């Protein structure tokens, strides 16, 4: 999809690179994240209003550091370098960077030496500056020719620089993180004062342009869509229905790995509330038979993905000629395949079903390829999707198949469904559901001795997993209030016959993943 104005973020490997792009969009300007090595002609073709150079774990002068072509500084496009981006700018344009006498990681106070353009109109946090977040071991000791320093800290004598003639700026701190309270105002100044952006990127504008693009692409032909009931597929179905009405054909495939009452809820919502055509396919027996005795997580994912394709293909043939397949691919999925060093290593098969385009002769429609998860939620809200669906925690494509560790049986799935329903109920009762980015129960292939009444038990262990995150790329374990954790444990061990022990997972991502398999 083309956009009236775009700001490009060049990724040098910072953990905050995606966050920069998100912040720009939150300020009403469409942004894209690209590897630092993007060719100059591609940058020019995208006609960006500005470039933002991200941070990096590297030093600009070390072997193997990510280095862009210095010609980006001659394109006549406004540029903002952040942390490593500032240092790279200085390194390539003749300035001086050295290891700082004292590395700076965490809060600092930025003293503003020149409050025009980049720092214009920003109320100071202190007497003469801003509270900012630092993360660097190098600093500038000399500006490149044509640049002047415009801010400093007690540890970094040159903490922000400007070249008026070329509209090129650099800051040592990270304006994109919440720990820099006025950081969005700095970014807003860059976007609107320096780049001359007019804004207008929002869920409503996205819906309008997407509906027009879908109608233009599809014409009078048909589109099929797998509707699991998750956030992405639900919003996708509503957007497509708004665009092409009854020419959208949706399938809900129950693979036997859904959560408690999940399929029934999906059918009720989309058939009754939104009056959409939705075919229900119960493939429980097929999936559970194929998964019997399989404990390897990657093999589980491949079996589930293969069978989903087979069932989907079988059902699609019943419709007749269909030209388009809609998928809820998100922008982080696209970014992961084009990381700053190339495609990321495969940790596990992606949670969305892969392979459909290769197996089936469809043209793909992926309207969310440019959106982050929170933007999809905002689009869903604008389309009228109920809050309980908009804020539903992410659910993997293989479903409970990767939350029942070890062998998958009907008995173990039933235990997990009941335990998971209790977890969700208690978290919602406590008003914590939206504070948790993703939360669920894992049934372990472990039994332990317990005591219930006067008798000895030997039953399964359930693990509670709850994390906070922005987009799932990194995550921290959620600090569950003890009284809520106690209620969850008490209810599971009392109400779910077959589980006598509950444990809490306090691993972050990395080094762990969010899902256990």
Short mmCIF file of C-alpha atoms in Angstrom, two decimals:
data_model
loop_
_atom_site.label_atom_id
_atom_site.label_comp_id
_atom_site.label_asym_id
_atom_site.label_seq_id
_atom_site.Cartn_x
_atom_site.Cartn_y
_atom_site.Cartn_z
CA UNK A 1 0.00 0.00 0.00
CA UNK A 2 1.28 3.47 -0.84
CA UNK A 3 1.29 6.24 1.76
CA UNK A 4 1.17 10.00 1.43
CA UNK A 5 4.16 10.34 3.73
CA UNK A 6 6.62 7.84 5.19
CA UNK A 7 9.52 8.03 7.61
CA UNK A 8 12.06 5.20 7.37
CA UNK A 9 13.83 3.74 10.40
CA UNK A 10 17.13 2.07 9.56
CA UNK A 11 17.86 -0.86 11.88
CA UNK A 12 21.40 -1.33 13.18
CA UNK A 13 20.46 -4.07 15.61
CA UNK A 14 19.06 -2.14 18.56
CA UNK A 15 16.49 -3.80 20.81
CA UNK A 16 14.54 -0.53 20.45
CA UNK A 17 14.42 -0.35 16.63
CA UNK A 18 10.81 -1.53 16.37
CA UNK A 19 9.88 0.83 19.17
CA UNK A 20 11.10 3.83 17.17
CA UNK A 21 8.81 2.91 14.27
CA UNK A 22 5.91 2.43 16.67
CA UNK A 23 6.46 5.82 18.29
CA UNK A 24 6.50 7.54 14.91
CA UNK A 25 3.18 5.92 14.02
CA UNK A 26 1.72 6.89 17.39
CA UNK A 27 2.55 10.47 16.41
CA UNK A 28 0.42 10.13 13.27
CA UNK A 29 3.10 9.42 10.66
CA UNK A 30 3.45 6.10 8.84
CA UNK A 31 6.89 4.53 9.34
CA UNK A 32 8.72 1.44 8.13
CA UNK A 33 11.71 -0.42 9.56
CA UNK A 34 14.42 -1.49 7.11
CA UNK A 35 17.86 -3.08 7.49
CA UNK A 36 20.75 -0.61 7.64
CA UNK A 37 21.99 -2.09 4.35
CA UNK A 38 18.96 -1.07 2.29
CA UNK A 39 20.27 0.16 -1.10
CA UNK A 40 20.18 3.89 -1.75
CA UNK A 41 17.93 3.51 -4.79
CA UNK A 42 15.31 1.74 -2.64
CA UNK A 43 15.40 4.58 -0.12
CA UNK A 44 14.89 7.10 -2.92
CA UNK A 45 12.06 5.02 -4.43
CA UNK A 46 10.18 5.05 -1.11
CA UNK A 47 10.29 8.88 -1.11
CA UNK A 48 10.62 9.20 2.67
CA UNK A 49 10.02 12.47 4.45
CA UNK A 50 12.83 11.58 6.85
CA UNK A 51 15.27 8.91 8.03
CA UNK A 52 15.89 7.77 11.60
CA UNK A 53 19.06 5.81 12.36
CA UNK A 54 18.59 3.39 15.26
CA UNK A 55 20.89 2.41 18.07
CA UNK A 56 23.07 -0.70 18.04
CA UNK A 57 25.01 -2.98 20.39
CA UNK A 58 28.12 -2.25 18.28
CA UNK A 59 30.68 0.56 18.31
CA UNK A 60 30.92 2.34 14.96
CA UNK A 61 34.68 1.74 14.72
CA UNK A 62 34.76 -1.99 15.60
CA UNK A 63 35.13 -4.80 13.05
CA UNK A 64 31.80 -6.10 11.82
CA UNK A 65 29.84 -3.03 12.89
CA UNK A 66 26.75 -2.31 10.74
CA UNK A 67 27.68 0.57 8.46
CA UNK A 68 25.35 2.24 5.95
CA UNK A 69 26.52 4.02 2.85
CA UNK A 70 27.65 7.54 3.82
CA UNK A 71 25.72 8.70 0.75
CA UNK A 72 22.53 8.67 2.83
CA UNK A 73 23.72 12.00 4.22
CA UNK A 74 23.72 13.50 0.70
CA UNK A 75 20.16 12.54 -0.25
CA UNK A 76 18.71 15.83 0.98
CA UNK A 77 16.41 13.99 3.40
CA UNK A 78 16.17 15.08 7.07
CA UNK A 79 17.96 12.58 9.31
CA UNK A 80 17.88 11.87 13.04
CA UNK A 81 20.56 9.60 14.48
CA UNK A 82 19.80 7.96 17.84
CA UNK A 83 22.67 6.75 20.05
CA UNK A 84 24.69 4.53 17.65
CA UNK A 85 23.00 6.46 14.83
CA UNK A 86 24.59 9.66 16.19
CA UNK A 87 27.97 7.99 16.56
CA UNK A 88 27.84 6.47 13.06
CA UNK A 89 27.00 9.88 11.67
CA UNK A 90 30.00 11.42 13.40
CA UNK A 91 32.27 8.52 12.39
CA UNK A 92 31.33 8.77 8.70
CA UNK A 93 31.30 12.57 8.46
CA UNK A 94 34.64 13.32 10.11
CA UNK A 95 33.76 13.79 13.76
CA UNK A 96 35.46 12.08 16.69
CA UNK A 97 34.06 9.33 18.90
CA UNK A 98 35.83 7.64 21.79
CA UNK A 99 35.07 5.26 24.60
CA UNK A 100 33.44 7.21 27.41
CA UNK A 101 35.39 7.46 30.65
CA UNK A 102 32.21 6.29 32.35
CA UNK A 103 29.67 4.21 30.45
CA UNK A 104 26.12 5.51 30.76
CA UNK A 105 23.23 3.04 31.13
CA UNK A 106 20.07 4.40 32.68
CA UNK A 107 18.71 7.82 33.67
CA UNK A 108 20.58 11.06 33.00
CA UNK A 109 19.75 14.74 32.88
CA UNK A 110 20.14 16.42 29.49
CA UNK A 111 21.08 20.11 29.55
CA UNK A 112 19.77 21.97 26.51
CA UNK A 113 22.24 24.41 24.93
CA UNK A 114 20.02 25.43 21.99
CA UNK A 115 16.26 25.02 22.33
CA UNK A 116 15.18 25.63 18.75
CA UNK A 117 13.84 23.04 16.23
CA UNK A 118 14.56 19.61 17.81
CA UNK A 119 13.97 20.84 21.39
CA UNK A 120 11.57 23.68 20.58
CA UNK A 121 8.58 24.18 22.87
CA UNK A 122 9.43 21.33 25.23
CA UNK A 123 8.92 22.17 28.87
CA UNK A 124 12.03 21.18 30.86
CA UNK A 125 11.85 18.40 33.44
CA UNK A 126 14.38 20.25 35.53
CA UNK A 127 15.73 23.78 35.69
CA UNK A 128 17.50 23.62 32.35
CA UNK A 129 16.90 20.31 30.63
CA UNK A 130 15.20 16.95 30.19
CA UNK A 131 15.28 13.62 31.97
CA UNK A 132 16.51 11.06 29.43
CA UNK A 133 17.51 7.41 29.16
CA UNK A 134 21.06 6.53 28.11
CA UNK A 135 22.55 3.27 26.88
CA UNK A 136 26.05 3.81 25.51
CA UNK A 137 29.73 3.14 26.09
CA UNK A 138 31.05 5.60 23.46
CA UNK A 139 30.53 9.34 23.12
CA UNK A 140 31.34 12.22 20.80
CA UNK A 141 34.42 14.27 21.52
CA UNK A 142 34.36 16.29 18.30
CA UNK A 143 31.56 17.36 15.95
CA UNK A 144 31.80 16.74 12.20
CA UNK A 145 32.32 19.81 10.02
CA UNK A 146 29.09 21.80 9.65
CA UNK A 147 27.60 20.47 12.91
CA UNK A 148 27.20 22.25 16.24
CA UNK A 149 26.48 20.76 19.69
CA UNK A 150 23.01 21.58 21.04
CA UNK A 151 22.86 19.59 24.31
CA UNK A 152 25.12 17.87 26.84
CA UNK A 153 25.12 15.87 30.08
CA UNK A 154 27.62 15.82 32.93
CA UNK A 155 29.13 12.68 31.37
CA UNK A 156 28.78 13.46 27.65
CA UNK A 157 29.97 16.93 26.60
CA UNK A 158 28.33 16.52 23.17
CA UNK A 159 24.97 14.78 23.60
CA UNK A 160 23.03 16.22 20.66
CA UNK A 161 24.19 17.83 17.42
CA UNK A 162 22.68 19.69 14.46
CA UNK A 163 23.56 20.58 10.89
CA UNK A 164 21.06 23.29 9.93
CA UNK A 165 21.92 23.35 6.25
CA UNK A 166 21.43 19.62 5.74
CA UNK A 167 18.69 19.15 8.37
CA UNK A 168 20.69 16.36 10.01
CA UNK A 169 20.44 15.81 13.78
CA UNK A 170 21.78 13.34 16.29
CA UNK A 171 21.03 12.55 19.94
CA UNK A 172 22.95 10.31 22.32
CA UNK A 173 19.87 9.41 24.40
CA UNK A 174 16.87 7.25 23.47
CA UNK A 175 13.75 9.41 22.87
CA UNK A 176 11.68 6.33 21.93
CA UNK A 177 11.64 4.71 25.38
CA UNK A 178 9.16 5.58 28.14
CA UNK A 179 12.07 6.34 30.47
CA UNK A 180 12.63 9.53 28.44
CA UNK A 181 9.40 11.32 29.51
CA UNK A 182 9.53 14.03 26.83
CA UNK A 183 10.99 11.75 24.17
CA UNK A 184 7.84 11.72 22.02
CA UNK A 185 7.94 15.51 21.94
CA UNK A 186 11.49 15.37 20.60
CA UNK A 187 10.36 12.91 17.92
CA UNK A 188 7.30 15.08 17.17
CA UNK A 189 9.57 18.07 16.56
CA UNK A 190 11.67 16.02 14.17
CA UNK A 191 8.62 14.77 12.27
CA UNK A 192 6.64 17.99 12.05
CA UNK A 193 9.10 20.88 12.43
CA UNK A 194 12.06 19.37 10.59
CA UNK A 195 10.59 16.80 8.16
CA UNK A 196 7.46 18.83 7.47
CA UNK A 197 5.06 15.93 7.98
CA UNK A 198 1.33 16.65 8.10
CA UNK A 199 0.23 13.47 9.94
CA UNK A 200 -3.03 11.65 9.45
CA UNK A 201 -1.92 8.03 9.94
CA UNK A 202 -4.59 6.45 12.20
CA UNK A 203 -6.96 3.44 12.31
CA UNK A 204 -9.73 5.28 10.45
CA UNK A 205 -7.45 6.32 7.60
CA UNK A 206 -6.04 2.79 7.46
CA UNK A 207 -9.52 1.26 7.19
CA UNK A 208 -10.55 3.66 4.43
CA UNK A 209 -7.44 3.06 2.33
CA UNK A 210 -7.48 -0.71 2.96
CA UNK A 211 -11.14 -1.10 1.99
CA UNK A 212 -10.49 0.81 -1.22
CA UNK A 213 -7.38 -1.28 -2.00
CA UNK A 214 -9.17 -4.59 -1.28
CA UNK A 215 -12.13 -3.66 -3.48
CA UNK A 216 -9.82 -2.61 -6.29
CA UNK A 217 -7.81 -5.85 -6.06
CA UNK A 218 -10.67 -8.30 -5.59
CA UNK A 219 -13.32 -6.81 -7.84
CA UNK A 220 -16.25 -9.24 -8.02
CA UNK A 221 -14.21 -12.33 -7.12
CA UNK A 222 -14.16 -14.34 -3.88
CA UNK A 223 -11.79 -14.37 -0.90
CA UNK A 224 -11.40 -17.17 1.64
CA UNK A 225 -10.17 -16.70 5.20
CA UNK A 226 -9.45 -19.03 8.13
CA UNK A 227 -11.19 -17.46 11.14
CA UNK A 228 -9.74 -18.84 14.36
CA UNK A 229 -11.34 -16.22 16.61
CA UNK A 230 -8.01 -14.67 17.61
CA UNK A 231 -7.48 -10.92 17.39
CA UNK A 232 -5.75 -10.90 14.00
CA UNK A 233 -8.12 -13.23 12.14
CA UNK A 234 -11.20 -11.59 13.73
CA UNK A 235 -10.20 -8.05 12.73
CA UNK A 236 -9.13 -9.31 9.30
CA UNK A 237 -12.53 -10.95 8.71
CA UNK A 238 -14.39 -7.79 9.73
CA UNK A 239 -12.25 -5.59 7.48
CA UNK A 240 -12.76 -7.90 4.51
CA UNK A 241 -16.50 -8.16 5.18
CA UNK A 242 -16.72 -4.38 5.21
CA UNK A 243 -14.90 -4.26 1.89
CA UNK A 244 -16.51 -7.10 -0.10
CA UNK A 245 -19.48 -8.36 1.93
CA UNK A 246 -20.71 -11.85 1.08
CA UNK A 247 -17.86 -12.49 -1.35
CA UNK A 248 -15.80 -13.30 1.76
CA UNK A 249 -15.93 -17.01 2.66
CA UNK A 250 -14.75 -17.79 6.22
CA UNK A 251 -13.96 -21.16 7.76
CA UNK A 252 -13.57 -21.97 11.42
CA UNK A 253 -11.67 -25.23 11.78
CA UNK A 254 -11.94 -26.88 15.18
CA UNK A 255 -8.77 -28.95 15.43
CA UNK A 256 -9.63 -30.25 18.89
CA UNK A 257 -6.94 -28.00 20.37
CA UNK A 258 -9.12 -24.99 21.13
CA UNK A 259 -9.74 -23.50 24.57
CA UNK A 260 -12.92 -24.14 26.55
CA UNK A 261 -16.08 -23.14 24.60
CA UNK A 262 -13.90 -21.30 22.09
CA UNK A 263 -15.47 -22.56 18.87
CA UNK A 264 -18.98 -21.93 20.16
CA UNK A 265 -18.03 -18.36 21.04
CA UNK A 266 -16.53 -17.70 17.59
CA UNK A 267 -19.64 -18.99 15.81
CA UNK A 268 -21.99 -16.93 17.98
CA UNK A 269 -20.00 -13.71 17.57
CA UNK A 270 -19.60 -13.76 13.81
CA UNK A 271 -22.82 -15.47 12.79
CA UNK A 272 -25.15 -13.69 15.20
CA UNK A 273 -23.50 -10.35 16.01
CA UNK A 274 -21.97 -9.58 12.60
CA UNK A 275 -24.24 -11.69 10.35
CA UNK A 276 -21.28 -13.14 8.50
CA UNK A 277 -21.17 -16.38 6.59
CA UNK A 278 -18.98 -18.77 8.57
CA UNK A 279 -18.58 -22.48 7.86
CA UNK A 280 -17.75 -24.67 10.87
CA UNK A 281 -15.52 -27.69 10.37
CA UNK A 282 -15.04 -30.14 13.25
CA UNK A 283 -11.76 -31.93 12.51
CA UNK A 284 -11.06 -32.99 16.10
CA UNK A 285 -10.79 -36.72 15.42
CA UNK A 286 -8.47 -36.19 12.43
CA UNK A 287 -6.01 -34.00 14.36
CA UNK A 288 -5.96 -35.98 17.61
CA UNK A 289 -5.48 -39.29 15.77
CA UNK A 290 -2.49 -37.88 13.89
CA UNK A 291 -0.99 -36.44 17.09
CA UNK A 292 -1.36 -39.62 19.15
CA UNK A 293 2.00 -40.60 20.65
CA UNK A 294 3.81 -37.51 19.31
CA UNK A 295 5.75 -35.59 21.97
CA UNK A 296 8.35 -33.64 19.96
CA UNK A 297 7.13 -30.00 19.79
CA UNK A 298 8.41 -29.27 16.29
CA UNK A 299 6.83 -32.45 14.95
CA UNK A 300 3.54 -31.46 16.60
CA UNK A 301 3.63 -28.08 14.85
CA UNK A 302 4.36 -29.65 11.48
CA UNK A 303 1.55 -32.19 11.82
CA UNK A 304 -0.94 -29.54 12.88
CA UNK A 305 0.15 -27.19 10.08
CA UNK A 306 0.01 -29.94 7.43
CA UNK A 307 -3.43 -31.13 8.48
CA UNK A 308 -4.75 -27.59 8.65
CA UNK A 309 -3.67 -27.07 5.04
CA UNK A 310 -5.32 -30.33 3.97
CA UNK A 311 -8.60 -29.55 5.71
CA UNK A 312 -8.59 -25.94 4.50
CA UNK A 313 -7.91 -27.05 0.93
CA UNK A 314 -10.67 -29.67 1.07
CA UNK A 315 -13.22 -27.13 2.30
CA UNK A 316 -12.12 -24.47 -0.17
CA UNK A 317 -12.74 -26.83 -3.10
CA UNK A 318 -16.37 -27.11 -2.06
CA UNK A 319 -16.89 -23.41 -2.81
CA UNK A 320 -15.70 -23.56 -6.38
CA UNK A 321 -13.35 -21.04 -7.94
CA UNK A 322 -11.64 -18.81 -5.37
CA UNK A 323 -8.83 -16.47 -6.35
CA UNK A 324 -7.71 -14.93 -3.07
CA UNK A 325 -6.58 -16.12 0.34
CA UNK A 326 -6.56 -13.64 3.24
CA UNK A 327 -4.00 -13.99 6.04
CA UNK A 328 -3.39 -11.93 9.18
CA UNK A 329 0.37 -11.52 8.73
CA UNK A 330 1.63 -8.70 10.97
CA UNK A 331 4.52 -6.29 10.54
CA UNK A 332 6.72 -7.99 13.19
CA UNK A 333 6.46 -11.20 11.13
CA UNK A 334 7.79 -9.30 8.13
CA UNK A 335 10.53 -7.61 10.17
CA UNK A 336 11.72 -10.92 11.63
CA UNK A 337 12.38 -12.25 8.12
CA UNK A 338 14.49 -9.18 7.24
CA UNK A 339 16.46 -8.52 10.42
CA UNK A 340 19.45 -6.19 10.30
CA UNK A 341 21.77 -9.17 9.74
CA UNK A 342 19.37 -11.10 7.51
CA UNK A 343 16.71 -13.71 8.35
CA UNK A 344 16.62 -14.68 12.00
CA UNK A 345 17.52 -18.16 13.15
CA UNK A 346 14.51 -20.46 13.45
CA UNK A 347 13.67 -20.87 17.13
CA UNK A 348 10.47 -22.73 16.30
CA UNK A 349 8.00 -22.84 13.42
CA UNK A 350 5.92 -19.68 13.33
CA UNK A 351 2.69 -19.83 15.28
CA UNK A 352 0.69 -18.83 12.20
CA UNK A 353 0.10 -21.56 9.67
CA UNK A 354 2.77 -21.36 6.99
CA UNK A 355 2.89 -22.90 3.54
CA UNK A 356 -0.58 -22.05 2.33
CA UNK A 357 0.52 -19.95 -0.65
CA UNK A 358 2.93 -22.67 -1.81
CA UNK A 359 0.36 -25.45 -1.43
CA UNK A 360 -2.63 -23.62 -2.86
CA UNK A 361 -3.05 -21.56 -5.99
CA UNK A 362 -4.24 -18.29 -4.45
CA UNK A 363 -3.19 -14.68 -4.54
CA UNK A 364 -2.48 -13.52 -0.99
CA UNK A 365 -4.29 -10.60 0.64
CA UNK A 366 -2.44 -9.44 3.76
CA UNK A 367 -3.75 -6.02 4.76
CA UNK A 368 -2.01 -6.13 8.17
CA UNK A 369 1.52 -6.64 6.83
CA UNK A 370 2.20 -3.02 7.77
CA UNK A 371 0.62 -3.10 11.25
CA UNK A 372 1.81 -3.85 14.76
CA UNK A 373 -0.45 -5.81 17.12
CA UNK A 374 -1.70 -2.74 18.98
CA UNK A 375 -2.59 -1.11 15.66
CA UNK A 376 -4.63 -4.16 14.67
CA UNK A 377 -6.49 -3.84 17.98
CA UNK A 378 -7.16 -0.16 17.25
CA UNK A 379 -8.53 -1.08 13.81
CA UNK A 380 -10.72 -3.74 15.45
CA UNK A 381 -12.13 -1.17 17.87
CA UNK A 382 -12.90 1.19 14.99
CA UNK A 383 -14.72 -1.66 13.22
CA UNK A 384 -16.84 -2.40 16.28
CA UNK A 385 -15.24 -5.63 17.47
CA UNK A 386 -16.15 -6.34 21.14
CA UNK A 387 -13.52 -5.57 23.77
CA UNK A 388 -13.25 -9.19 24.90
CA UNK A 389 -12.03 -10.12 21.40
CA UNK A 390 -9.90 -7.02 20.83
CA UNK A 391 -7.94 -7.55 24.05
CA UNK A 392 -7.80 -11.31 23.89
CA UNK A 393 -4.33 -12.66 24.60
CA UNK A 394 -2.39 -14.08 21.63
CA UNK A 395 -3.09 -17.75 20.99
CA UNK A 396 -0.71 -19.94 18.95
CA UNK A 397 -1.86 -21.55 15.71
CA UNK A 398 -1.19 -25.07 17.09
CA UNK A 399 -3.40 -24.13 20.05
CA UNK A 400 -3.31 -26.28 23.15
CA UNK A 401 -1.18 -28.77 21.22
CA UNK A 402 1.92 -26.84 22.31
CA UNK A 403 0.62 -26.24 25.83
CA UNK A 404 0.11 -29.92 26.59
CA UNK A 405 3.75 -30.88 26.91
CA UNK A 406 4.51 -34.44 25.88
CA UNK A 407 1.77 -36.73 24.55
CA UNK A 408 -1.53 -35.11 23.59
CA UNK A 409 -4.60 -37.03 24.76
CA UNK A 410 -8.25 -36.07 25.16
CA UNK A 411 -7.90 -36.51 28.91
CA UNK A 412 -4.93 -34.15 29.19
CA UNK A 413 -6.55 -31.58 26.88
CA UNK A 414 -9.66 -31.61 29.07
CA UNK A 415 -7.54 -30.97 32.19
CA UNK A 416 -5.75 -28.07 30.50
CA UNK A 417 -8.98 -26.49 29.23
CA UNK A 418 -10.49 -26.42 32.71
CA UNK A 419 -7.31 -25.11 34.36
CA UNK A 420 -6.83 -22.44 31.70
CA UNK A 421 -10.44 -21.26 32.04
CA UNK A 422 -9.92 -20.85 35.78
CA UNK A 423 -6.75 -18.84 35.21
CA UNK A 424 -8.47 -16.47 32.76
CA UNK A 425 -11.49 -16.10 35.05
CA UNK A 426 -9.40 -15.18 38.09
CA UNK A 427 -7.16 -12.78 36.20
CA UNK A 428 -10.20 -10.99 34.77
CA UNK A 429 -11.88 -10.86 38.19
CA UNK A 430 -8.78 -9.19 39.59
CA UNK A 431 -8.78 -6.61 36.77
CA UNK A 432 -5.36 -7.79 35.55
CA UNK A 433 -6.19 -9.30 32.16
CA UNK A 434 -5.17 -6.25 30.13
CA UNK A 435 -2.04 -5.74 32.23
CA UNK A 436 -0.82 -9.14 30.98
CA UNK A 437 0.27 -9.28 27.34
CA UNK A 438 -0.12 -13.06 27.22
CA UNK A 439 -1.09 -15.53 29.92
CA UNK A 440 -2.04 -19.19 29.99
CA UNK A 441 -1.62 -22.57 31.67
CA UNK A 442 0.82 -25.26 30.54
CA UNK A 443 0.16 -28.89 31.46
CA UNK A 444 3.49 -30.55 32.24
CA UNK A 445 4.30 -34.22 31.54
CA UNK A 446 5.16 -34.47 35.23
CA UNK A 447 3.23 -36.11 38.04
CA UNK A 448 3.93 -35.54 41.69
CA UNK A 449 2.70 -36.85 45.02
CA UNK A 450 0.05 -34.86 46.82
CA UNK A 451 -2.40 -35.16 49.69
CA UNK A 452 -6.12 -34.48 49.39
CA UNK A 453 -8.21 -35.18 52.46
CA UNK A 454 -6.77 -38.29 54.01
CA UNK A 455 -5.64 -39.77 50.71
CA UNK A 456 -2.49 -39.78 48.63
CA UNK A 457 -2.65 -38.45 45.07
CA UNK A 458 -0.28 -38.78 42.16
CA UNK A 459 -1.39 -36.23 39.59
CA UNK A 460 -0.23 -33.72 36.97
CA UNK A 461 1.52 -30.38 37.48
CA UNK A 462 0.20 -27.17 35.88
CA UNK A 463 2.47 -24.19 35.18
CA UNK A 464 1.14 -20.63 35.08
CA UNK A 465 2.78 -18.45 32.40
CA UNK A 466 2.03 -14.71 32.32
CA UNK A 467 4.20 -12.07 30.65
CA UNK A 468 4.30 -8.37 29.91
CA UNK A 469 5.47 -7.25 26.47
CA UNK A 470 4.97 -4.73 23.70
CA UNK A 471 4.97 -7.03 20.70
CA UNK A 472 6.19 -10.43 21.90
CA UNK A 473 9.72 -9.95 20.55
CA UNK A 474 10.94 -9.62 24.14
CA UNK A 475 8.95 -10.23 27.32
CA UNK A 476 9.23 -10.13 31.10
CA UNK A 477 7.36 -12.30 33.56
CA UNK A 478 4.32 -10.67 35.12
CA UNK A 479 4.54 -9.94 38.85
CA UNK A 480 1.30 -11.67 39.81
CA UNK A 481 -0.16 -10.47 43.14
CA UNK A 482 0.22 -13.27 45.66
CA UNK A 483 -3.45 -13.34 46.57
CA UNK A 484 -4.44 -13.80 42.89
CA UNK A 485 -1.84 -16.54 42.40
CA UNK A 486 -3.16 -18.25 45.54
CA UNK A 487 -6.75 -18.21 44.23
CA UNK A 488 -5.67 -19.59 40.86
CA UNK A 489 -3.73 -22.42 42.50
CA UNK A 490 -6.48 -23.21 45.00
CA UNK A 491 -9.22 -23.35 42.38
CA UNK A 492 -7.22 -25.49 39.95
CA UNK A 493 -6.19 -28.07 42.54
CA UNK A 494 -9.70 -28.19 44.02
CA UNK A 495 -11.80 -28.05 40.85
CA UNK A 496 -9.68 -29.90 38.27
CA UNK A 497 -9.49 -33.55 39.23
CA UNK A 498 -6.12 -34.71 37.91
CA UNK A 499 -3.94 -31.70 38.83
CA UNK A 500 -2.52 -31.44 42.36
CA UNK A 501 0.33 -28.95 41.92
CA UNK A 502 0.59 -25.44 40.39
CA UNK A 503 3.90 -23.64 39.70
CA UNK A 504 4.64 -20.13 38.37
CA UNK A 505 7.07 -19.45 35.50
CA UNK A 506 9.39 -16.48 36.21
CA UNK A 507 11.50 -16.70 33.04
CA UNK A 508 11.91 -13.70 30.72
CA UNK A 509 12.28 -13.76 26.93
CA UNK A 510 15.17 -14.08 26.26
CA UNK A 511 16.51 -16.51 27.39
CA UNK A 512 13.17 -18.41 27.41
CA UNK A 513 10.39 -18.13 24.85
CA UNK A 514 6.85 -17.14 25.84
CA UNK A 515 5.32 -20.48 24.87
CA UNK A 516 6.95 -23.58 26.34
CA UNK A 517 6.96 -25.45 23.02
#
